[in-house]
Tab-separated table of C-alpha atoms in Angstrom:
chain	number	residue	atom	x	y	z
A	27	MET	CA	54.213	-10.982	-52.305
A	28	THR	CA	52.260	-13.765	-54.009
A	29	SER	CA	49.943	-14.782	-51.149
A	30	THR	CA	46.185	-14.277	-51.366
A	31	HIS	CA	45.123	-11.046	-49.715
A	32	ALA	CA	41.851	-10.774	-47.825
A	33	PHE	CA	39.791	-7.605	-48.104
A	34	TRP	CA	38.408	-5.539	-45.233
A	35	LEU	CA	34.690	-5.776	-44.492
A	36	ALA	CA	33.373	-3.510	-41.715
A	37	GLY	CA	36.751	-3.482	-40.020
A	38	ARG	CA	37.525	-7.192	-40.220
A	39	GLN	CA	39.272	-9.413	-42.739
A	40	ALA	CA	37.084	-11.425	-45.087
A	41	THR	CA	37.373	-13.491	-48.254
A	42	GLY	CA	34.940	-13.995	-51.101
A	43	GLU	CA	34.389	-16.659	-53.704
A	44	ASP	CA	36.468	-15.134	-56.520
A	45	THR	CA	40.004	-13.815	-56.748
A	46	LEU	CA	41.869	-11.177	-58.773
A	47	ASP	CA	45.486	-11.521	-59.869
A	48	VAL	CA	47.620	-8.384	-59.631
A	49	THR	CA	50.528	-8.402	-62.086
A	50	SER	CA	53.533	-6.157	-62.596
A	51	PRO	CA	53.305	-3.859	-65.638
A	52	TRP	CA	57.085	-4.066	-65.909
A	53	ASP	CA	57.597	-7.803	-66.350
A	54	GLY	CA	54.154	-9.374	-66.029
A	55	ARG	CA	55.020	-11.352	-62.908
A	56	LEU	CA	52.345	-12.119	-60.346
A	57	VAL	CA	52.544	-9.611	-57.505
A	58	GLY	CA	49.624	-10.900	-55.464
A	59	THR	CA	46.199	-12.458	-55.550
A	60	VAL	CA	43.308	-10.545	-54.006
A	61	SER	CA	40.049	-12.023	-52.762
A	62	VAL	CA	37.012	-10.264	-54.277
A	63	PRO	CA	33.871	-9.679	-52.183
A	64	THR	CA	30.566	-11.178	-53.200
A	65	ASP	CA	27.460	-9.055	-53.686
A	66	ASP	CA	26.223	-10.178	-50.269
A	67	GLN	CA	29.475	-9.077	-48.658
A	68	VAL	CA	29.299	-5.674	-50.345
A	69	GLU	CA	25.749	-5.326	-49.010
A	70	GLU	CA	26.987	-6.254	-45.536
A	71	ALA	CA	29.683	-3.564	-45.681
A	72	VAL	CA	27.255	-0.867	-46.832
A	73	ALA	CA	24.656	-1.850	-44.231
A	74	ALA	CA	27.281	-1.791	-41.471
A	75	ALA	CA	28.514	1.637	-42.511
A	76	HIS	CA	24.988	3.006	-42.669
A	77	ALA	CA	24.160	1.558	-39.250
A	78	VAL	CA	27.145	3.206	-37.573
A	79	VAL	CA	26.634	6.735	-38.994
A	80	ASP	CA	25.375	8.295	-35.765
A	81	GLU	CA	27.771	6.415	-33.508
A	82	PHE	CA	30.814	7.341	-35.573
A	83	ALA	CA	29.805	10.994	-35.844
A	84	ALA	CA	29.608	11.113	-32.035
A	85	THR	CA	33.021	9.490	-31.534
A	86	PRO	CA	35.303	11.759	-29.471
A	87	ALA	CA	37.854	13.655	-31.524
A	88	HIS	CA	40.736	12.106	-29.593
A	89	VAL	CA	39.655	8.598	-30.660
A	90	ARG	CA	39.593	9.506	-34.350
A	91	ALA	CA	42.843	11.474	-34.065
A	92	ALA	CA	44.597	8.608	-32.286
A	93	ALA	CA	43.587	6.190	-35.052
A	94	LEU	CA	44.886	8.545	-37.738
A	95	ASP	CA	48.139	9.116	-35.847
A	96	HIS	CA	48.565	5.369	-35.548
A	97	VAL	CA	48.226	4.824	-39.290
A	98	SER	CA	50.709	7.634	-39.963
A	99	ARG	CA	53.303	6.114	-37.611
A	100	ARG	CA	52.844	2.601	-38.981
A	101	LEU	CA	53.302	3.814	-42.541
A	102	VAL	CA	56.643	5.283	-41.506
A	103	GLU	CA	57.677	1.963	-39.977
A	104	ARG	CA	56.753	0.042	-43.117
A	105	THR	CA	57.910	2.596	-45.701
A	106	GLU	CA	60.310	0.414	-47.658
A	107	GLU	CA	57.987	-2.594	-47.737
A	108	ILE	CA	55.025	-0.514	-48.923
A	109	ALA	CA	57.121	1.408	-51.462
A	110	ARG	CA	58.219	-1.862	-53.029
A	111	LEU	CA	54.615	-3.035	-53.115
A	112	ILE	CA	53.518	0.168	-54.888
A	113	SER	CA	56.356	-0.195	-57.378
A	114	ALA	CA	55.509	-3.836	-58.047
A	115	GLU	CA	51.777	-3.417	-58.633
A	116	ASN	CA	51.896	0.027	-60.277
A	117	GLY	CA	55.237	0.075	-62.136
A	118	LYS	CA	56.211	3.315	-60.395
A	119	PRO	CA	59.973	3.779	-59.945
A	120	LEU	CA	60.990	2.964	-56.407
A	121	LYS	CA	62.182	6.470	-55.586
A	122	TRP	CA	58.792	7.903	-56.510
A	123	ALA	CA	57.044	5.117	-54.602
A	124	ARG	CA	58.982	6.025	-51.458
A	125	GLY	CA	57.868	9.604	-51.934
A	126	GLU	CA	54.266	8.463	-52.219
A	127	VAL	CA	54.484	6.647	-48.898
A	128	GLY	CA	55.920	9.784	-47.338
A	129	ARG	CA	53.012	11.808	-48.637
A	130	ALA	CA	50.484	9.329	-47.223
A	131	VAL	CA	52.263	9.592	-43.855
A	132	SER	CA	51.644	13.333	-43.976
A	133	VAL	CA	48.005	12.973	-45.060
A	134	PHE	CA	47.143	10.846	-42.036
A	135	ARG	CA	49.142	13.133	-39.728
A	136	PHE	CA	47.426	16.241	-41.108
A	137	ALA	CA	44.048	14.541	-40.693
A	138	ALA	CA	44.845	13.710	-37.043
A	139	GLU	CA	45.747	17.338	-36.403
A	140	GLU	CA	42.609	18.604	-38.114
A	141	ALA	CA	40.398	16.116	-36.266
A	142	ARG	CA	41.514	17.623	-32.958
A	143	ARG	CA	40.589	21.176	-33.903
A	144	PHE	CA	37.738	20.643	-36.361
A	145	ASN	CA	34.194	21.743	-35.610
A	146	GLY	CA	34.696	23.997	-32.621
A	147	GLY	CA	31.826	26.067	-33.980
A	148	ASP	CA	31.505	29.708	-35.020
A	149	ALA	CA	29.321	32.033	-32.920
A	150	GLN	CA	27.445	34.908	-34.571
A	151	ARG	CA	25.462	37.695	-32.903
A	152	LEU	CA	22.054	38.066	-34.476
A	153	ASP	CA	21.118	41.337	-32.732
A	154	THR	CA	22.516	43.347	-35.611
A	155	ASP	CA	18.811	43.884	-36.426
A	156	ALA	CA	16.134	44.555	-33.834
A	157	GLY	CA	14.392	41.248	-34.558
A	158	GLY	CA	17.484	39.365	-33.449
A	159	THR	CA	17.759	40.915	-30.003
A	160	GLY	CA	18.828	38.303	-27.461
A	161	ARG	CA	19.687	35.748	-30.139
A	162	LEU	CA	22.997	34.031	-30.841
A	163	ALA	CA	23.763	31.579	-33.665
A	164	LEU	CA	26.277	28.770	-33.301
A	165	THR	CA	27.292	27.043	-36.542
A	166	ARG	CA	28.924	23.620	-36.573
A	167	ARG	CA	29.593	21.037	-39.274
A	168	PHE	CA	28.170	17.512	-39.354
A	169	PRO	CA	28.926	14.526	-41.620
A	170	ARG	CA	26.706	14.177	-44.683
A	171	GLY	CA	26.727	10.397	-44.220
A	172	VAL	CA	28.669	7.429	-45.540
A	173	VAL	CA	31.358	8.261	-48.107
A	174	LEU	CA	31.969	6.096	-51.162
A	175	GLY	CA	35.624	6.682	-52.052
A	176	ILE	CA	36.708	5.550	-55.524
A	177	ALA	CA	40.483	5.689	-56.007
A	178	PRO	CA	42.639	5.453	-59.182
A	179	PHE	CA	45.717	3.384	-59.986
A	180	ASN	CA	48.332	6.115	-60.380
A	181	PHE	CA	48.784	6.891	-56.663
A	182	PRO	CA	47.432	3.649	-55.198
A	183	LEU	CA	48.349	4.512	-51.603
A	184	ASN	CA	48.184	8.290	-51.322
A	185	LEU	CA	44.913	8.811	-53.163
A	186	CYS	CA	43.319	6.117	-51.007
A	187	ALA	CA	44.657	8.081	-48.039
A	188	HIS	CA	43.025	11.244	-49.392
A	189	LYS	CA	39.646	9.468	-49.343
A	190	ILE	CA	39.949	7.663	-46.007
A	191	ALA	CA	41.774	10.088	-43.716
A	192	PRO	CA	39.406	13.095	-44.064
A	193	ALA	CA	36.378	10.818	-43.636
A	194	ILE	CA	37.712	9.395	-40.388
A	195	ALA	CA	38.701	12.878	-39.227
A	196	VAL	CA	35.085	14.119	-39.443
A	197	GLY	CA	33.490	10.878	-38.240
A	198	ALA	CA	32.019	9.798	-41.581
A	199	PRO	CA	32.020	6.047	-42.333
A	200	ILE	CA	33.739	5.209	-45.614
A	201	ILE	CA	33.596	2.423	-48.196
A	202	LEU	CA	36.824	2.524	-50.209
A	203	LYS	CA	36.999	1.007	-53.687
A	204	PRO	CA	40.651	0.838	-54.800
A	205	ALA	CA	41.532	0.557	-58.480
A	206	PRO	CA	41.349	-3.062	-59.771
A	207	ALA	CA	44.866	-2.788	-61.216
A	208	THR	CA	46.398	-1.688	-57.900
A	209	PRO	CA	44.336	-2.879	-54.906
A	210	LEU	CA	47.199	-4.043	-52.697
A	211	SER	CA	48.267	-0.622	-51.420
A	212	GLY	CA	44.727	0.237	-50.345
A	213	LEU	CA	44.465	-3.063	-48.506
A	214	VAL	CA	47.578	-2.120	-46.519
A	215	ILE	CA	45.699	0.881	-45.145
A	216	GLY	CA	43.029	-1.574	-44.054
A	217	GLU	CA	45.657	-3.571	-42.157
A	218	LEU	CA	46.714	-0.488	-40.237
A	219	LEU	CA	43.185	0.713	-39.519
A	220	ALA	CA	42.386	-2.724	-38.104
A	221	GLU	CA	44.976	-2.055	-35.408
A	222	THR	CA	42.971	0.937	-34.129
A	223	GLU	CA	39.877	1.261	-31.936
A	224	LEU	CA	37.532	2.744	-34.529
A	225	PRO	CA	33.929	1.474	-34.403
A	226	ALA	CA	33.152	-1.690	-36.317
A	227	GLY	CA	31.530	-0.734	-39.598
A	228	ALA	CA	33.237	2.663	-39.827
A	229	TRP	CA	35.390	1.562	-42.776
A	230	SER	CA	35.685	-1.123	-45.439
A	231	VAL	CA	38.146	-1.652	-48.287
A	232	LEU	CA	36.408	-3.549	-51.095
A	233	PRO	CA	38.392	-4.478	-54.248
A	234	VAL	CA	35.383	-4.886	-56.510
A	235	SER	CA	35.534	-4.669	-60.291
A	236	ASN	CA	34.597	-1.475	-62.105
A	237	ASP	CA	31.461	-3.033	-63.583
A	238	ARG	CA	30.065	-3.363	-60.052
A	239	MET	CA	30.590	0.310	-59.274
A	240	PRO	CA	27.233	1.601	-60.628
A	241	ALA	CA	25.301	-0.341	-57.999
A	242	LEU	CA	27.369	1.256	-55.251
A	243	VAL	CA	27.024	4.698	-56.811
A	244	GLN	CA	23.245	4.344	-56.904
A	245	ASP	CA	22.893	3.098	-53.313
A	246	GLU	CA	20.966	5.729	-51.338
A	247	ARG	CA	22.833	4.801	-48.151
A	248	LEU	CA	25.999	6.285	-49.680
A	249	PRO	CA	25.126	9.994	-50.025
A	250	VAL	CA	28.691	11.220	-50.635
A	251	ILE	CA	30.877	10.137	-53.547
A	252	SER	CA	34.535	11.070	-53.793
A	253	PHE	CA	35.924	9.981	-57.164
A	254	THR	CA	39.357	10.419	-58.701
A	255	GLY	CA	39.762	9.319	-62.306
A	256	SER	CA	38.784	10.195	-65.853
A	257	ASP	CA	36.401	13.018	-66.729
A	258	LYS	CA	34.224	10.619	-68.730
A	259	VAL	CA	33.599	8.323	-65.769
A	260	GLY	CA	33.419	11.119	-63.221
A	261	TYR	CA	30.720	13.087	-64.978
A	262	ALA	CA	28.810	9.902	-65.768
A	263	ILE	CA	28.695	9.277	-62.016
A	264	MET	CA	27.507	12.810	-61.275
A	265	ASP	CA	24.862	12.683	-64.007
A	266	SER	CA	23.538	9.384	-62.688
A	267	VAL	CA	23.065	10.657	-59.109
A	268	PRO	CA	22.293	14.387	-59.374
A	269	ARG	CA	20.993	14.592	-55.796
A	270	LYS	CA	24.131	13.162	-54.223
A	271	HIS	CA	27.106	15.199	-53.082
A	272	CYS	CA	29.984	14.445	-55.475
A	273	THR	CA	33.609	15.472	-55.322
A	274	LEU	CA	35.283	14.786	-58.664
A	275	GLU	CA	39.046	15.013	-59.154
A	276	LEU	CA	39.405	14.458	-62.881
A	277	GLY	CA	41.850	14.963	-65.709
A	278	GLY	CA	44.100	17.765	-66.840
A	279	ASN	CA	46.643	18.679	-69.467
A	280	GLY	CA	48.934	20.747	-67.293
A	281	ALA	CA	50.688	23.726	-68.834
A	282	ALA	CA	53.995	25.265	-67.800
A	283	VAL	CA	54.417	28.858	-68.963
A	284	VAL	CA	57.898	30.389	-69.203
A	285	LEU	CA	57.646	34.174	-69.388
A	286	ALA	CA	60.176	36.557	-70.933
A	287	ASP	CA	61.739	37.666	-67.642
A	288	TYR	CA	62.726	34.089	-66.804
A	289	ALA	CA	65.725	34.375	-69.086
A	290	SER	CA	69.049	33.725	-67.387
A	291	GLU	CA	70.883	30.467	-68.028
A	292	LYS	CA	70.238	29.483	-64.410
A	293	ASP	CA	66.532	30.221	-64.833
A	294	LEU	CA	66.206	28.201	-68.016
A	295	ASP	CA	68.236	25.289	-66.637
A	296	TRP	CA	65.905	25.125	-63.608
A	297	ALA	CA	62.781	25.339	-65.754
A	298	ALA	CA	64.037	22.685	-68.173
A	299	THR	CA	64.989	20.290	-65.375
A	300	ARG	CA	61.680	20.670	-63.593
A	301	ILE	CA	59.693	20.341	-66.817
A	302	ALA	CA	61.598	17.221	-67.897
A	303	THR	CA	61.257	15.582	-64.500
A	304	PHE	CA	57.573	16.280	-64.052
A	305	SER	CA	56.467	15.470	-67.568
A	306	ASN	CA	57.840	11.977	-66.975
A	307	TYR	CA	57.471	11.193	-63.270
A	308	GLN	CA	55.002	8.365	-62.639
A	309	GLY	CA	55.419	7.658	-66.373
A	310	GLY	CA	53.462	10.863	-66.998
A	311	GLN	CA	50.481	9.224	-65.273
A	312	SER	CA	49.566	12.172	-63.089
A	313	CYS	CA	46.728	14.616	-63.657
A	314	ILE	CA	49.133	17.505	-63.035
A	315	SER	CA	52.128	16.226	-64.978
A	316	VAL	CA	53.526	18.727	-67.481
A	317	GLN	CA	51.922	18.061	-70.855
A	318	ARG	CA	52.281	21.488	-72.453
A	319	VAL	CA	55.115	24.021	-72.377
A	320	ILE	CA	54.253	27.513	-73.557
A	321	ALA	CA	57.406	29.626	-73.734
A	322	ASP	CA	57.771	33.282	-74.595
A	323	ALA	CA	59.284	33.651	-78.054
A	324	SER	CA	62.274	35.501	-76.577
A	325	VAL	CA	63.397	32.414	-74.602
A	326	TYR	CA	61.944	29.593	-76.708
A	327	GLU	CA	65.016	28.815	-78.851
A	328	ARG	CA	67.289	28.627	-75.799
A	329	LEU	CA	64.834	26.710	-73.616
A	330	VAL	CA	63.770	23.886	-75.930
A	331	PRO	CA	67.239	22.293	-76.392
A	332	LYS	CA	67.649	22.335	-72.618
A	333	ILE	CA	64.300	20.574	-72.201
A	334	VAL	CA	65.181	17.950	-74.793
A	335	ALA	CA	68.545	17.265	-73.145
A	336	ALA	CA	66.923	16.990	-69.715
A	337	VAL	CA	64.248	14.646	-71.041
A	338	GLU	CA	66.861	12.449	-72.703
A	339	ALA	CA	68.691	12.259	-69.357
A	340	GLN	CA	65.682	10.594	-67.737
A	341	ALA	CA	66.623	6.975	-67.034
A	342	THR	CA	63.995	4.479	-68.236
A	343	GLY	CA	63.986	0.931	-66.964
A	344	ASP	CA	63.176	-1.457	-64.135
A	345	PRO	CA	61.106	0.420	-61.538
A	346	ALA	CA	62.771	-1.593	-58.760
A	347	ASP	CA	66.134	-0.039	-59.687
A	348	ASP	CA	66.949	3.038	-57.595
A	349	ALA	CA	68.483	4.673	-60.684
A	350	THR	CA	65.269	4.496	-62.725
A	351	ASP	CA	63.371	7.745	-63.310
A	352	VAL	CA	60.668	6.502	-65.693
A	353	GLY	CA	59.019	3.110	-65.459
A	354	PRO	CA	56.284	1.477	-67.524
A	355	LEU	CA	52.730	2.672	-67.889
A	356	VAL	CA	50.076	0.786	-65.978
A	357	ASN	CA	49.663	-1.715	-68.823
A	358	GLU	CA	50.562	-2.222	-72.473
A	359	ASP	CA	47.183	-0.950	-73.695
A	360	ALA	CA	47.946	2.422	-72.111
A	361	ALA	CA	51.313	2.568	-73.868
A	362	VAL	CA	49.735	1.595	-77.201
A	363	ARG	CA	47.237	4.433	-76.817
A	364	VAL	CA	50.012	6.955	-76.121
A	365	GLU	CA	51.924	5.635	-79.132
A	366	SER	CA	48.880	6.103	-81.361
A	367	TRP	CA	48.384	9.692	-80.218
A	368	VAL	CA	52.020	10.593	-80.872
A	369	ASP	CA	51.930	8.919	-84.277
A	370	GLU	CA	48.768	10.856	-85.142
A	371	ALA	CA	50.440	14.141	-84.181
A	372	VAL	CA	53.546	13.377	-86.259
A	373	ARG	CA	51.438	12.420	-89.271
A	374	GLY	CA	49.640	15.741	-88.832
A	375	GLY	CA	52.876	17.722	-88.989
A	376	ALA	CA	54.250	17.718	-85.444
A	377	GLN	CA	58.034	17.613	-85.076
A	378	LEU	CA	59.384	14.739	-82.981
A	379	LEU	CA	62.330	16.159	-81.013
A	380	THR	CA	63.070	13.035	-78.988
A	381	GLY	CA	61.470	9.747	-77.948
A	382	GLY	CA	58.468	8.361	-79.773
A	383	LYS	CA	59.285	4.682	-79.214
A	384	ARG	CA	57.402	1.971	-77.341
A	385	ASP	CA	58.661	-1.261	-75.805
A	386	GLY	CA	55.759	-3.222	-74.353
A	387	ALA	CA	54.202	-1.131	-71.586
A	388	THR	CA	57.110	1.313	-71.580
A	389	TYR	CA	56.978	4.456	-73.691
A	390	ALA	CA	60.109	6.540	-74.146
A	391	PRO	CA	60.064	10.106	-72.762
A	392	THR	CA	58.949	12.181	-75.711
A	393	VAL	CA	58.981	15.834	-76.784
A	394	LEU	CA	56.921	17.207	-79.685
A	395	ALA	CA	56.976	20.653	-81.273
A	396	GLU	CA	54.746	22.340	-83.853
A	397	VAL	CA	51.792	20.219	-82.775
A	398	PRO	CA	48.619	20.912	-84.797
A	399	ALA	CA	45.787	22.236	-82.650
A	400	GLU	CA	43.291	19.657	-83.891
A	401	VAL	CA	45.175	16.445	-83.047
A	402	THR	CA	44.176	14.391	-80.017
A	403	ILE	CA	47.324	14.993	-78.007
A	404	ALA	CA	46.794	18.748	-78.192
A	405	ARG	CA	43.278	18.542	-76.753
A	406	GLU	CA	43.127	15.544	-74.425
A	407	GLU	CA	45.027	14.326	-71.387
A	408	VAL	CA	47.816	12.068	-72.625
A	409	PHE	CA	48.511	10.406	-69.249
A	410	GLY	CA	51.900	9.306	-70.494
A	411	PRO	CA	55.492	10.612	-70.754
A	412	VAL	CA	54.839	13.020	-73.608
A	413	LEU	CA	55.465	16.768	-73.688
A	414	THR	CA	54.538	19.373	-76.299
A	415	VAL	CA	56.330	22.716	-76.684
A	416	ARG	CA	55.181	25.906	-78.367
A	417	ARG	CA	56.090	29.566	-78.411
A	418	ALA	CA	53.915	32.551	-77.496
A	419	GLU	CA	54.264	36.209	-78.326
A	420	GLY	CA	53.983	37.695	-74.869
A	421	GLU	CA	52.141	37.044	-71.642
A	422	THR	CA	48.623	37.566	-72.939
A	423	GLU	CA	49.004	35.027	-75.725
A	424	ALA	CA	50.631	32.562	-73.324
A	425	PHE	CA	47.791	32.793	-70.825
A	426	GLU	CA	45.216	32.461	-73.608
A	427	ALA	CA	46.983	29.285	-74.752
A	428	VAL	CA	46.757	27.830	-71.239
A	429	ASN	CA	43.018	28.546	-71.161
A	430	ASP	CA	42.468	27.030	-74.607
A	431	SER	CA	41.622	23.694	-73.030
A	432	LYS	CA	38.559	21.941	-71.700
A	433	TYR	CA	40.598	21.139	-68.594
A	434	GLY	CA	41.619	23.446	-65.774
A	435	LEU	CA	43.469	21.668	-62.980
A	436	GLN	CA	46.778	23.456	-62.323
A	437	ALA	CA	49.264	25.593	-64.242
A	438	GLY	CA	52.871	26.533	-63.613
A	439	VAL	CA	54.233	29.991	-64.405
A	440	PHE	CA	57.980	30.595	-64.445
A	441	THR	CA	58.446	34.280	-63.684
A	442	HIS	CA	60.157	36.567	-61.172
A	443	ASP	CA	57.584	39.319	-61.693
A	444	LEU	CA	55.209	39.509	-58.719
A	445	LYS	CA	52.672	41.490	-60.731
A	446	ALA	CA	52.743	38.886	-63.492
A	447	ALA	CA	52.138	36.199	-60.866
A	448	PHE	CA	49.008	37.977	-59.675
A	449	ARG	CA	47.879	38.520	-63.270
A	450	ALA	CA	48.285	34.772	-63.835
A	451	HIS	CA	46.274	34.027	-60.719
A	452	ARG	CA	43.460	36.204	-62.024
A	453	ALA	CA	43.590	35.159	-65.684
A	454	LEU	CA	44.256	31.420	-65.698
A	455	GLU	CA	41.176	29.172	-65.590
A	456	VAL	CA	42.600	26.534	-63.264
A	457	GLY	CA	42.253	25.401	-59.678
A	458	GLY	CA	45.853	26.233	-58.798
A	459	VAL	CA	48.671	28.423	-60.129
A	460	ILE	CA	52.235	27.468	-59.161
A	461	VAL	CA	54.699	30.336	-59.578
A	462	GLY	CA	58.336	29.558	-60.280
A	463	ASP	CA	57.672	25.867	-60.827
A	464	VAL	CA	55.714	23.279	-62.798
A	465	PRO	CA	51.966	22.600	-62.379
A	466	SER	CA	52.859	19.258	-60.800
A	467	TYR	CA	53.559	20.694	-57.362
A	468	ARG	CA	51.044	19.617	-54.738
A	469	ALA	CA	51.220	19.882	-50.964
A	470	ASP	CA	48.742	17.449	-49.473
A	471	GLN	CA	47.294	19.979	-47.039
A	472	MET	CA	46.503	22.639	-49.663
A	473	PRO	CA	43.213	22.826	-51.584
A	474	TYR	CA	43.493	20.713	-54.713
A	475	GLY	CA	41.001	20.458	-57.534
A	476	GLY	CA	40.028	21.963	-60.837
A	477	VAL	CA	37.506	23.829	-62.917
A	478	LYS	CA	35.888	23.141	-66.272
A	479	GLN	CA	36.175	19.406	-67.012
A	480	SER	CA	38.840	18.878	-64.361
A	481	GLY	CA	36.152	18.340	-61.747
A	482	VAL	CA	34.239	19.841	-58.852
A	483	GLY	CA	35.062	20.174	-55.169
A	484	ARG	CA	38.435	20.167	-53.464
A	485	GLU	CA	40.722	17.678	-51.816
A	486	GLY	CA	43.530	18.507	-49.409
A	487	VAL	CA	42.766	17.255	-45.932
A	488	ARG	CA	40.853	20.167	-44.383
A	489	PHE	CA	39.090	20.971	-47.634
A	490	ALA	CA	37.919	17.385	-48.110
A	491	MET	CA	36.663	17.454	-44.526
A	492	ASP	CA	34.537	20.480	-45.428
A	493	ASP	CA	33.295	18.614	-48.495
A	494	TYR	CA	32.250	15.580	-46.440
A	495	THR	CA	30.249	17.726	-44.006
A	496	TYR	CA	27.559	20.414	-44.026
A	497	GLU	CA	26.793	23.418	-41.848
A	498	ARG	CA	24.033	23.217	-39.246
A	499	VAL	CA	23.075	26.304	-37.278
A	500	LEU	CA	21.875	26.367	-33.657
A	501	VAL	CA	20.053	29.549	-32.549
A	502	PHE	CA	19.821	30.499	-28.882
A	503	THR	CA	17.006	32.807	-27.779
A	504	GLY	CA	16.696	35.132	-24.792
A	505	ILE	CA	20.394	35.592	-24.184
A	506	ASP	CA	21.891	38.800	-22.777
A	507	LEU	CA	24.712	39.473	-25.196
């Protein structure tokens, strides 16, 4: 794992003049050394992508689908190897890393399926008014141009897949910039794409530093930007290029609501287990991890001890150990930040029910109650293994508490009441409502994205394909309909 890794420039391996060391957040060991492209090499990749726009858009669907199917199959074959790589560079427990590989397998398979049926066109009669007699409109979708995909560290394989696979499916060239902390998983996708027959120039994987991103963002040859990361960076990108098409998948502070009807011991045990697991999976470093629990007052006193017990049962330790549930954060600075936010909340009057301790980059799974509304952890995305709990007097107050946030990504609502589920769907200001489970549920084919400061646009394979393309209408005249 300690060899120097080349990057992928217009479909071929290349090396630059500088290198980047990738280290494990668990023990600091060197995981790998990555070659970093020069400015001239970045220019070469962008120019190649721009030059192949028309050719790639005209590529037969079966060619693009075959390439995507190939990547999906090869990921299956290399699951254990790639999972261990994710765990090493990211600190993600191995069992979650295996799950991430499985999700990426599905993303490429879904994209292959969609590529085969995408863009058949929709026909519309225009003779509904006299002026349209003999006219028929055919609407198809065409790529907007080269996609600049900017991926984060927390899902270093699957969120790269969510940038690359939909672009290939629609025939849009893509320049992928993986996160500097976790570039190795993205480079693996490059290895597998290199085994396909896609046109030269259709894709590049460039592990450049974040300070070189603005130049790429500003490049007029890259009209589409797909960014996953913080709201601060995402909106700075959008503000800097207002005429570009941007998809932003940004932060959240996911809420799980437990309503009064979800009251049996079995119900509360399920809710507590799911909440504890998904406030701490990936070390809490997921935009849809559970950060807030809002429980009806009638179940609060019974639910909270169950949550605390389930959180304390989460095994923290070496991410390479199959028994580990919670590994380190991406680096020690991230853990120090989480520690400071928890300490601020406790100084402000919050009750620490469990956790609250840091060891290097690892932060213990933590539960807080009675959190003051004005402290940072109540308003911002913690991106760590920390959970806050509060009670609400009824459904209306609970839903208002969910909406009392600048974020709106997903929410979970534990209820058996179908009418309450539909009321939640109408009332909650989020991109997705998960009934009977935590906000952390995501199927990779469903639309995924948020409102408010959680971003714009949607991922999920077919929905990203729509985002990377635009409608173009063709009108036929003089046709006997």
